[in-house]
Amino acid sequence: MKLVTKILALTLAMIMMVGFAACGSKTIPDEPADKPAKTYVIYSDNAFAPFEFLDTATNQYVGVDMELLAAIAEDQGFAYEMKNEGFDAAMGAVQAGQADAMIAGMTIKPERQEIFDFSEGYFEDGSILVVGKDSPISSVEDLKGKVVAAKKGTTSTDYAESIKDQYGFTIQYFEDSPTMYQTVVNGNADACFEDFSVIGWAIKNDGIALKTVGDVVNPGYYGFAVKKGSNPELITMFNAGLANLKANGKYEEILAKYGY
Ligand code: GLN
């Protein structure tokens, strides 16, 4: 090969190499921007009106929690997939790292703060004793020898367990609120404990033949939760979004839609 040809060939090879390198260095920094943003998996209860419940007309889950989360995600620009699997299932999924977070009318309380990180509270509620519409039971004192229906994993169940020996009743466990109510309506259990606003909705809007007795106990705030130490950015975004919705009137609008 002539020297000139050699130089030419070498120059060409070098140009090509630089070209490839340039292409390479161009595509690499672009990659993160092309990657789709994370879609968080968020679990909830499946029958806890007015916070989350199936709208049979649209076959969509609606309610305060569903709308608050949607508005917060829009405000903060994050994507999520909602799974309405039940309350105890949601707590299990978050703890197992199968879900990134949960929103399920979940009361913030110290025992839970050991295993979950919570957002700011967004709604206050507590438990109340619930009996059949015509039941003579008028206080916890009347529960001696009775059967109390309880929904697994809830603060109402923690409360029932804490007083069962004192008042002498036994507990039957259920996965969801409607089955628990129905057991009391059918007379297969004598009472249950439920969050006041939720049983209030069921009696008023679903015509459930039950009534509340006495006062609300153990009031607390509902919070959005992640597994302790995980997804801190989700808690930050939830709190920032909630503050924005409170400031722009959207929070009030959502609550008003469900009668608050
Ligand atoms: N607020 C209650 C709790 O945190 C009940 C929640 C629910 O049943 N979805 O345990």
PDB file of C-alpha atoms and ligand atoms in Angstrom, residues 45 48 52 87 104-108 112 151 153-156 177 194-195 222, ligand 1:
ATOM      1  CA  ASP A  45     -59.663  -1.693  50.607  1.00  0.00           C
ATOM      2  CA  PHE A  48     -65.176   0.872  52.581  1.00  0.00           C
ATOM      3  CA  GLU A  52     -63.267   3.288  48.409  1.00  0.00           C
ATOM      4  CA  PHE A  87     -57.764  -3.842  54.008  1.00  0.00           C
ATOM      5  CA  ALA A 104     -57.531   2.637  52.702  1.00  0.00           C
ATOM      6  CA  GLY A 105     -59.088   4.760  55.423  1.00  0.00           C
ATOM      7  CA  MET A 106     -56.101   3.597  57.442  1.00  0.00           C
ATOM      8  CA  THR A 107     -55.828   5.097  60.904  1.00  0.00           C
ATOM      9  CA  ILE A 108     -52.416   6.407  61.924  1.00  0.00           C
ATOM     10  CA  ARG A 112     -48.495   0.921  63.001  1.00  0.00           C
ATOM     11  CA  LYS A 151     -62.855  -7.127  60.324  1.00  0.00           C
ATOM     12  CA  GLY A 153     -56.465  -6.031  60.932  1.00  0.00           C
ATOM     13  CA  THR A 154     -58.546  -2.967  61.768  1.00  0.00           C
ATOM     14  CA  THR A 155     -58.390  -0.540  64.662  1.00  0.00           C
ATOM     15  CA  SER A 156     -61.994  -1.520  65.498  1.00  0.00           C
ATOM     16  CA  SER A 177     -66.944  -4.747  56.062  1.00  0.00           C
ATOM     17  CA  GLU A 194     -66.741  -0.045  62.625  1.00  0.00           C
ATOM     18  CA  ASP A 195     -65.440   3.413  61.714  1.00  0.00           C
ATOM     19  CA  TYR A 222     -56.453   8.420  58.285  1.00  0.00           C
TER      20      TYR A 222
HETATM   21  N1  GLN B   1     -59.684   2.956  60.011  1.00  0.00           N
HETATM   22  C1  GLN B   1     -59.648   1.557  60.291  1.00  0.00           C
HETATM   23  C2  GLN B   1     -58.221   1.087  60.442  1.00  0.00           C
HETATM   24  O1  GLN B   1     -57.321   1.790  60.137  1.00  0.00           O
HETATM   25  C3  GLN B   1     -60.382   0.714  59.270  1.00  0.00           C
HETATM   26  C4  GLN B   1     -59.789   0.725  57.901  1.00  0.00           C
HETATM   27  C5  GLN B   1     -60.505  -0.161  56.914  1.00  0.00           C
HETATM   28  O2  GLN B   1     -61.265  -1.052  57.306  1.00  0.00           O
HETATM   29  N2  GLN B   1     -60.286   0.070  55.647  1.00  0.00           N
HETATM   30  O3  GLN B   1     -57.976  -0.001  60.852  1.00  0.00           O
END
